[in-house]
CSV table of C-alpha atoms and ligand atoms in Angstrom, one decimal:
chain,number,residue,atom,x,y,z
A,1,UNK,CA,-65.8,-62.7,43.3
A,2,UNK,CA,-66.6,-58.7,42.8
A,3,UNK,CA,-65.8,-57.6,46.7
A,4,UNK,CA,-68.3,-54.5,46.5
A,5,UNK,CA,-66.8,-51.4,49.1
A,6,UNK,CA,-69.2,-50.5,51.5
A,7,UNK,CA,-72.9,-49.9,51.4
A,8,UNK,CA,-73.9,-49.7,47.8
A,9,UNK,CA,-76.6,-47.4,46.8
A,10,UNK,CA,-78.7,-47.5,43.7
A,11,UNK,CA,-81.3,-45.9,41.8
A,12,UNK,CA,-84.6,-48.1,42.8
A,13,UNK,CA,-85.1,-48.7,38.5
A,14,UNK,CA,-81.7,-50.5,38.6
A,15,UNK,CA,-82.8,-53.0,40.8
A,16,UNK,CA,-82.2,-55.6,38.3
A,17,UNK,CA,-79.3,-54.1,37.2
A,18,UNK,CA,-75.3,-55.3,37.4
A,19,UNK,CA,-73.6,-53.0,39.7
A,20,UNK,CA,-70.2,-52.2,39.1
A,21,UNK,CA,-68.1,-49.7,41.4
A,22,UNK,CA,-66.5,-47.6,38.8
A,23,UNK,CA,-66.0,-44.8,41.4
A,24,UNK,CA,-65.9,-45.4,45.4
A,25,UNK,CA,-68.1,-42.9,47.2
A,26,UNK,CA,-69.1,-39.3,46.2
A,27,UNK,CA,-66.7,-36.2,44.8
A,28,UNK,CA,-69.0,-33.7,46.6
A,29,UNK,CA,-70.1,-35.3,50.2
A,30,UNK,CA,-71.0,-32.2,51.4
A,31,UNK,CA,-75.0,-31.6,51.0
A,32,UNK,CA,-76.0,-31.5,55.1
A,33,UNK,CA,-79.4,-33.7,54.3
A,34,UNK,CA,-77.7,-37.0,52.6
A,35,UNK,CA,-75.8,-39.7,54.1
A,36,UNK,CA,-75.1,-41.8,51.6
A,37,UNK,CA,-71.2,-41.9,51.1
A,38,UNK,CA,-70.2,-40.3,54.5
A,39,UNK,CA,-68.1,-43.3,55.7
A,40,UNK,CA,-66.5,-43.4,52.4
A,41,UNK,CA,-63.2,-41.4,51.0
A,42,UNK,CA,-63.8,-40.3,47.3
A,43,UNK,CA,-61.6,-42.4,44.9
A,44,UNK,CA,-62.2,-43.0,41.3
A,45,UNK,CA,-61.0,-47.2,41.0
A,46,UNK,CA,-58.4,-48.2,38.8
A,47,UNK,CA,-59.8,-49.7,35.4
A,48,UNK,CA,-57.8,-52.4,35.9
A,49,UNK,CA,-59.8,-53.6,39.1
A,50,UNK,CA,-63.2,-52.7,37.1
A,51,UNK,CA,-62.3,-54.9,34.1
A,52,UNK,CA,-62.0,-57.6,36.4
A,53,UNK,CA,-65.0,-57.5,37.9
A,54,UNK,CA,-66.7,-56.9,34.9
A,55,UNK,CA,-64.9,-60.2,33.9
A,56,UNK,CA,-65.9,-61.9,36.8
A,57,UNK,CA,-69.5,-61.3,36.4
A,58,UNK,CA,-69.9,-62.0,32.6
A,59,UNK,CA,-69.2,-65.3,34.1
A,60,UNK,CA,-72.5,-65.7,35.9
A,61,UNK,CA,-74.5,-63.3,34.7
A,62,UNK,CA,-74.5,-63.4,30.8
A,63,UNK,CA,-78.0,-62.4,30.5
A,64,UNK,CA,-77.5,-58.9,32.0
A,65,UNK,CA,-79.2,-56.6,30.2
A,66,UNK,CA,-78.4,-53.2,32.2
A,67,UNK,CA,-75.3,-52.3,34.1
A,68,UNK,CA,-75.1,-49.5,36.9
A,69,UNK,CA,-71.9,-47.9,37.6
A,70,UNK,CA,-71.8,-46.8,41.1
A,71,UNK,CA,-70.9,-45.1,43.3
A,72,UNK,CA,-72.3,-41.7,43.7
A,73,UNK,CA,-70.3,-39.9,40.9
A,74,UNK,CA,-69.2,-41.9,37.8
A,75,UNK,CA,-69.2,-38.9,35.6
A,76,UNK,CA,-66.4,-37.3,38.1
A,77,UNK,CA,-64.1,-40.0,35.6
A,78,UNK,CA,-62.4,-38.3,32.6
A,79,UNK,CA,-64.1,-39.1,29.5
A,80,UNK,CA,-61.7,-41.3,27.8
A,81,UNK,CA,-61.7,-43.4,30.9
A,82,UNK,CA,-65.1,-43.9,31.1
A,83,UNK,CA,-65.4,-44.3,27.3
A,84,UNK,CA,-62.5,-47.2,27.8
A,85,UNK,CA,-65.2,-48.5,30.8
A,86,UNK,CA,-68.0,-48.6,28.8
A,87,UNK,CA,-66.4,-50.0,25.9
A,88,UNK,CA,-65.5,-53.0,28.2
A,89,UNK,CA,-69.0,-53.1,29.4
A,90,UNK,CA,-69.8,-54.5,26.0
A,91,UNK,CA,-66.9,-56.5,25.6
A,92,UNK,CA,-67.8,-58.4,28.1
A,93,UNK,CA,-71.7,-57.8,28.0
A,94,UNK,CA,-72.3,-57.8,24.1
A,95,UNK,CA,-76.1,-58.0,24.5
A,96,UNK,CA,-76.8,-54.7,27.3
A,97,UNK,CA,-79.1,-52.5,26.3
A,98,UNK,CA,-78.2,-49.7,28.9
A,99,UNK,CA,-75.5,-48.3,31.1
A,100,UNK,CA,-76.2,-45.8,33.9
A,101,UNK,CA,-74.5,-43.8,36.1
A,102,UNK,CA,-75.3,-40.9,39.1
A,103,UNK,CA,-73.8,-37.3,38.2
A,104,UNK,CA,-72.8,-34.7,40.6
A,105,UNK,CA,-73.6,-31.5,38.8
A,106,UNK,CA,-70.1,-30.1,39.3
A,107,UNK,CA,-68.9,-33.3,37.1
A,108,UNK,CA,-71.6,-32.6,34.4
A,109,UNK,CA,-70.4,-28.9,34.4
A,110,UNK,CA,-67.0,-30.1,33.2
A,111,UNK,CA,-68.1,-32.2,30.8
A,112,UNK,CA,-68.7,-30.2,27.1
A,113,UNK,CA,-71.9,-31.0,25.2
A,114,UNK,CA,-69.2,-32.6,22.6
A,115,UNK,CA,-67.9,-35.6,25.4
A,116,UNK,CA,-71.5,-36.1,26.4
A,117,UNK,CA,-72.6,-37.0,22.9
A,118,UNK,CA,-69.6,-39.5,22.9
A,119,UNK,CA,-70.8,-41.1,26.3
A,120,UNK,CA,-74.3,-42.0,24.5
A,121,UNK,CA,-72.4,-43.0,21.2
A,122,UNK,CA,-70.4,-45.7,23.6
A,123,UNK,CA,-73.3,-46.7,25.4
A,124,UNK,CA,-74.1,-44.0,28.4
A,125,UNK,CA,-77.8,-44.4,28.3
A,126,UNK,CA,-79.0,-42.5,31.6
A,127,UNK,CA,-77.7,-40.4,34.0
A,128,UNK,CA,-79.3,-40.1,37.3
A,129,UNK,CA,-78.8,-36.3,38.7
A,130,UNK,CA,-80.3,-35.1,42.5
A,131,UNK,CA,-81.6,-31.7,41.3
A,132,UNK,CA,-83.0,-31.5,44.7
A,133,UNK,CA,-84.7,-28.5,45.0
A,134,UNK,CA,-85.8,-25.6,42.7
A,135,UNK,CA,-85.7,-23.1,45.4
A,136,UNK,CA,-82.3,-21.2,45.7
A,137,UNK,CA,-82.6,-20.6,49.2
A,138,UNK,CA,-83.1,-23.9,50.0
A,139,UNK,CA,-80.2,-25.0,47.5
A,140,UNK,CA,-78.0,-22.5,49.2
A,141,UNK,CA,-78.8,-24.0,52.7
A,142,UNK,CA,-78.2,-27.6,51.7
A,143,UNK,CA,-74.9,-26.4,51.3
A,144,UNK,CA,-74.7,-28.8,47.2
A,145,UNK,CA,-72.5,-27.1,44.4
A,146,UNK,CA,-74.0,-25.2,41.8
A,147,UNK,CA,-77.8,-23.4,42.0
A,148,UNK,CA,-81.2,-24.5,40.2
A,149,UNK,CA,-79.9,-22.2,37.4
A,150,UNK,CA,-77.3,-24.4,36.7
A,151,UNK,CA,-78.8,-27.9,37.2
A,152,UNK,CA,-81.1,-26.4,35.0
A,153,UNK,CA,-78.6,-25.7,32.0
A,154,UNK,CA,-76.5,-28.9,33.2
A,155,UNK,CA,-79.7,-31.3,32.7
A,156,UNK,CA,-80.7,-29.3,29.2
A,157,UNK,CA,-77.0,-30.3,27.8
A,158,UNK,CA,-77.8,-34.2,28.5
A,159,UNK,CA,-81.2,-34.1,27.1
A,160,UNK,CA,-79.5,-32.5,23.8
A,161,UNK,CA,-77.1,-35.6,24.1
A,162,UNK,CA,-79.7,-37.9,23.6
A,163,UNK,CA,-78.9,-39.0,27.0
A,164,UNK,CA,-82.6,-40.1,29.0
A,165,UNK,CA,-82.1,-38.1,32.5
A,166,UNK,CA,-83.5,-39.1,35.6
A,167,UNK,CA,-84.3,-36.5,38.3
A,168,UNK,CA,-84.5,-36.8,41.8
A,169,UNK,CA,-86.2,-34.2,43.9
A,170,UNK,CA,-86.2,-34.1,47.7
A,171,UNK,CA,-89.8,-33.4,49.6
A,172,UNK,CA,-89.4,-31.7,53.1
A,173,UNK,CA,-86.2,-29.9,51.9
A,174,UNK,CA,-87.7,-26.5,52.7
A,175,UNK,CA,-88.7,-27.7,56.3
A,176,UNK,CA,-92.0,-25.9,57.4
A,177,UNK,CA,-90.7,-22.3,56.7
A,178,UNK,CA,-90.4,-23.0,52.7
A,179,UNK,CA,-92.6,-26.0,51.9
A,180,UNK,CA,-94.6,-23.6,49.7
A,181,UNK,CA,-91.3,-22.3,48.1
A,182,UNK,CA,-89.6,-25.4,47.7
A,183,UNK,CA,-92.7,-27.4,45.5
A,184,UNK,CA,-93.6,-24.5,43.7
A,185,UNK,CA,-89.7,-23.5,42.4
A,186,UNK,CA,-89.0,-27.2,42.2
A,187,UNK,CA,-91.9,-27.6,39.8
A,188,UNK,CA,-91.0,-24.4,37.8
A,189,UNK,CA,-87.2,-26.0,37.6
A,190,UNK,CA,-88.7,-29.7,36.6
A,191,UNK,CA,-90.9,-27.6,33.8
A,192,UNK,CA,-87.6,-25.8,32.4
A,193,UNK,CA,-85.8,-29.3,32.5
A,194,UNK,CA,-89.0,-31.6,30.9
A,195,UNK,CA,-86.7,-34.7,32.5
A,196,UNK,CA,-87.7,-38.2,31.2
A,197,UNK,CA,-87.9,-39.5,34.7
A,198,UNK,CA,-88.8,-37.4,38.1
A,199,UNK,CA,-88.4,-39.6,41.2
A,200,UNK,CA,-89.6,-37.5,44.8
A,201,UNK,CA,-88.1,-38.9,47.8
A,202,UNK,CA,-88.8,-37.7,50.8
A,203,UNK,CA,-86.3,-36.5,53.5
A,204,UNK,CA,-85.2,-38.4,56.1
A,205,UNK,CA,-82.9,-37.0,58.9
A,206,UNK,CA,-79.8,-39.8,59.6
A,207,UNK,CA,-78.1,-38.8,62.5
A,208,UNK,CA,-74.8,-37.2,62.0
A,209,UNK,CA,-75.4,-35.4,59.1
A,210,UNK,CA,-75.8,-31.9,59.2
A,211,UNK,CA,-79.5,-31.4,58.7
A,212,UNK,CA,-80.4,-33.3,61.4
A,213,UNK,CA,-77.9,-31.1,64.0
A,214,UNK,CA,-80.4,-28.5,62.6
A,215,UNK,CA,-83.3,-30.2,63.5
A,216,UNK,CA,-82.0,-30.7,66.9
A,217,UNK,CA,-81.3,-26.9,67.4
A,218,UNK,CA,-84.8,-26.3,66.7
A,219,UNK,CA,-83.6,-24.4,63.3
A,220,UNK,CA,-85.0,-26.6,61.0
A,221,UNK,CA,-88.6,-27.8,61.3
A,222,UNK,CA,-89.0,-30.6,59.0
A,223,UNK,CA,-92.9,-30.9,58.0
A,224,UNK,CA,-94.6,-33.7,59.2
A,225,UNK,CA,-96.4,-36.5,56.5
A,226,UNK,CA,-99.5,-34.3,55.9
A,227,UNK,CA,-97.6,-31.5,55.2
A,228,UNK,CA,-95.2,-33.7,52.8
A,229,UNK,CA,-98.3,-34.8,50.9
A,230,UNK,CA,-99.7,-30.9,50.8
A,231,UNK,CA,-96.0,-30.5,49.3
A,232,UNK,CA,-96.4,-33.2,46.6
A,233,UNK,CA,-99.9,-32.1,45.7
A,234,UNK,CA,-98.6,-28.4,45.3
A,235,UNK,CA,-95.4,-29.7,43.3
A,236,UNK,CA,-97.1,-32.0,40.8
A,237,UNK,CA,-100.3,-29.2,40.3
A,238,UNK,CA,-97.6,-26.8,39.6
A,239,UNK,CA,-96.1,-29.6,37.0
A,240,UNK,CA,-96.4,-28.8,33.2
A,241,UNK,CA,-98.0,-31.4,31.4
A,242,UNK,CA,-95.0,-32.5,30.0
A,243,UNK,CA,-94.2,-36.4,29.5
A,244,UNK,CA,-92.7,-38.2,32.4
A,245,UNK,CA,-92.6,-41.0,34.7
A,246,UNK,CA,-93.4,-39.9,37.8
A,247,UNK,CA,-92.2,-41.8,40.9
A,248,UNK,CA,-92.6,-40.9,44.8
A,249,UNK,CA,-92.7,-44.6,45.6
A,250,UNK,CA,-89.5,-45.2,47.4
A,251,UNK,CA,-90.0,-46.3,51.0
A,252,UNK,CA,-89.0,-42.7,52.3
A,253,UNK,CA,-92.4,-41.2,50.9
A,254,UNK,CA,-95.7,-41.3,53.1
A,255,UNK,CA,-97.7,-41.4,49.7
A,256,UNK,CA,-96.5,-43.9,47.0
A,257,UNK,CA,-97.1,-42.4,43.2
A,258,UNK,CA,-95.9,-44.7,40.2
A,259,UNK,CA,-97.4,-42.8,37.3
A,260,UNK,CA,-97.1,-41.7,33.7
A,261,UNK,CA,-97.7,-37.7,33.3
A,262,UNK,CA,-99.6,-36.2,31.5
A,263,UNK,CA,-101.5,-39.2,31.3
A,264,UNK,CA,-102.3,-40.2,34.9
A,265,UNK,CA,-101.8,-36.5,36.5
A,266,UNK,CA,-105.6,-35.8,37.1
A,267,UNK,CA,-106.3,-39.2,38.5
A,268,UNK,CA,-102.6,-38.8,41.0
A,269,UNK,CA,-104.1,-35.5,41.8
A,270,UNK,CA,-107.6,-36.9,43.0
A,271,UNK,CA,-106.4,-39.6,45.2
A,272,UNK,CA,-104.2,-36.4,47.1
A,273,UNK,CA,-106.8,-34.1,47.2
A,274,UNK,CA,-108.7,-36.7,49.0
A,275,UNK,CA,-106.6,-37.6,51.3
A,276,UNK,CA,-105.8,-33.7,52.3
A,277,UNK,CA,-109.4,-32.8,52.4
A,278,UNK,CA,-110.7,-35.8,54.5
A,279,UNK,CA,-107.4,-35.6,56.7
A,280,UNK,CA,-107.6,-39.4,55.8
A,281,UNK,CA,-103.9,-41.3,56.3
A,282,UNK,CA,-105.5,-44.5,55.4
A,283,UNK,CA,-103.4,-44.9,52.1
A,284,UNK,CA,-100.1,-43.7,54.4
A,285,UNK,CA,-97.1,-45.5,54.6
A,286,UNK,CA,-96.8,-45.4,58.6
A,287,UNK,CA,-93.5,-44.3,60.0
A,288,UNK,CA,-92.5,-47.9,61.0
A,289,UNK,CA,-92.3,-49.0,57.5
A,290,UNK,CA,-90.8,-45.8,56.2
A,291,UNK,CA,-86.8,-46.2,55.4
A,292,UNK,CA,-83.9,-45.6,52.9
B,301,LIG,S1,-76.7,-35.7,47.6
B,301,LIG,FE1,-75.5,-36.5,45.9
B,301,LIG,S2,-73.9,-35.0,45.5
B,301,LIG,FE2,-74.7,-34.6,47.6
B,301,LIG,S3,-73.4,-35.7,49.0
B,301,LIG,FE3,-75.2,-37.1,48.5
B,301,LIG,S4,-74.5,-38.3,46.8
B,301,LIG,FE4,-73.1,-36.6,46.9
């Protein structure tokens, strides 16, 4: 039986996925807003213990199509080792069509353009990187390595690898005092990067982590779901028409897109022009029903 460690976390298009714990929490653990892999001590597994879980499942589950290698930073492994682990993703799942994995962007700055372009040629088909914010202020308060400059150049080197990237962006990051800031740089970074996926989450503070001490001392004001929606309206206008799936659908967001850009932009932009004009929350998700 695979004995997964702790809560695992998942990108909401690997739902149908395999997950396999190639790494136990995350190298960096230190953005103030995200709670994901705080009870956890960074470890990268031994290959031994993935290969049998990988075993393990290729008893049950011969149709997989996709496999997800969590945890939170899979491309912290060296690349021979993760070459050997995707290599035994086949052997034991001849017919997948796709393996992803999340990146921190410290781990995709040590990895050349060179071992990237190996990772797709064994299989890597997506990497799923928390760009976050555009805004270097707010990038420098959230306390993530790197800057927007960087993820910028980091997410430009997997394209060129052929790799399909998959962009996660955080709404409310800015708090009141930069909401303006925050979705117009975030858009400008998104237009630089032209990722094949953008997914917009929307901040929610989980006690214990940093952000929400700052919320507490009344130094962070985080806006509240109007606001967020003026937020995504000003991020996507400010959007390139570039190609993209576009998803702020998770159940953190007040205001559930699940769109194709350029195509749908127009009509995404209607419905939240609407809504903001007419104050109407009708189409809302209501607090109760919001969650990670
Ligand atoms: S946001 Fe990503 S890099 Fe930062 S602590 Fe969470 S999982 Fe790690």
């Amino acid at each position: 039986m695979i004995k997964y460690e702790g809560l695992i976390i998942r990108p909401p298009s690997e739902a149908d996925s395999l997950i396999i714990q190639a790494t136990i929490g995350c190298s960096d653990n230190g953005c103030t807003f995200c709670p994901a892999y705080k009870k956890k001590t960074f470890r990268i597994r031994d290959i031994k213990d993935i290969e049998k879980d990988l075993s393990y499942a290729s008893r049950g589950a011969s149709g997989t199509r996709r496999i997800f290698l969590a945890d939170g930073d899979a491309a912290v492994i060296r690349n021979d080792t993760l070459i050997e682990i995707l290599n035994l993703c086949r052997k034991y799942f001849p017919g997948i069509n796709r393996v992803g994995i999340y990146a921190s962007p410290k781990s995709l700055e040590n990895k050349s353009a060179e071992e990237l372009r190996a990772l797709k040629s064994n299989g890597l088909g997506i990497i799923y990187l928390g760009v976050e914010t555009g805004d270097d202020e707010v990038y420098r308060r959230i306390g993530k390595w790197g800057s927007p400059g960087k993820t910028a150049a980091l997410c430009l080197k997997v394209k060129e690898a052929g790799i399909k990237l998959n962009t996660t962006v955080v709404l409310g990051l800015g708090g009141v005092a930069r909401t303006k800031e925050h979705a117009l740089n975030t858009a400008k970074l998104l237009n630089i990067i032209r990722p094949d996926h953008v997914a917009a989450l929307t901040l929610m503070p989980v006690k214990g982590t940093r952000i929400s001490e700052e919320i507490r001392a009344g130094i962070f004001q985080l806006p509240d779901d109007m606001g967020t929606v003026k937020e995504l309206f000003r991020l996507i206008t400010c959007m390139d028409d570039f190609r993209c799936l576009f998803f702020s659908n998770h159940a953190s967001n007040y205001f559930p897109v699940n769109a194709r850009f350029p195509k749908d932009k127009e009509s995404v932009l209607e419905d939240l022009r609407k809504a903001i004009s007419e104050g109407d929350r009708t189409g809302f998700r209501g607090e109760r029903t919001r969650g990670l």
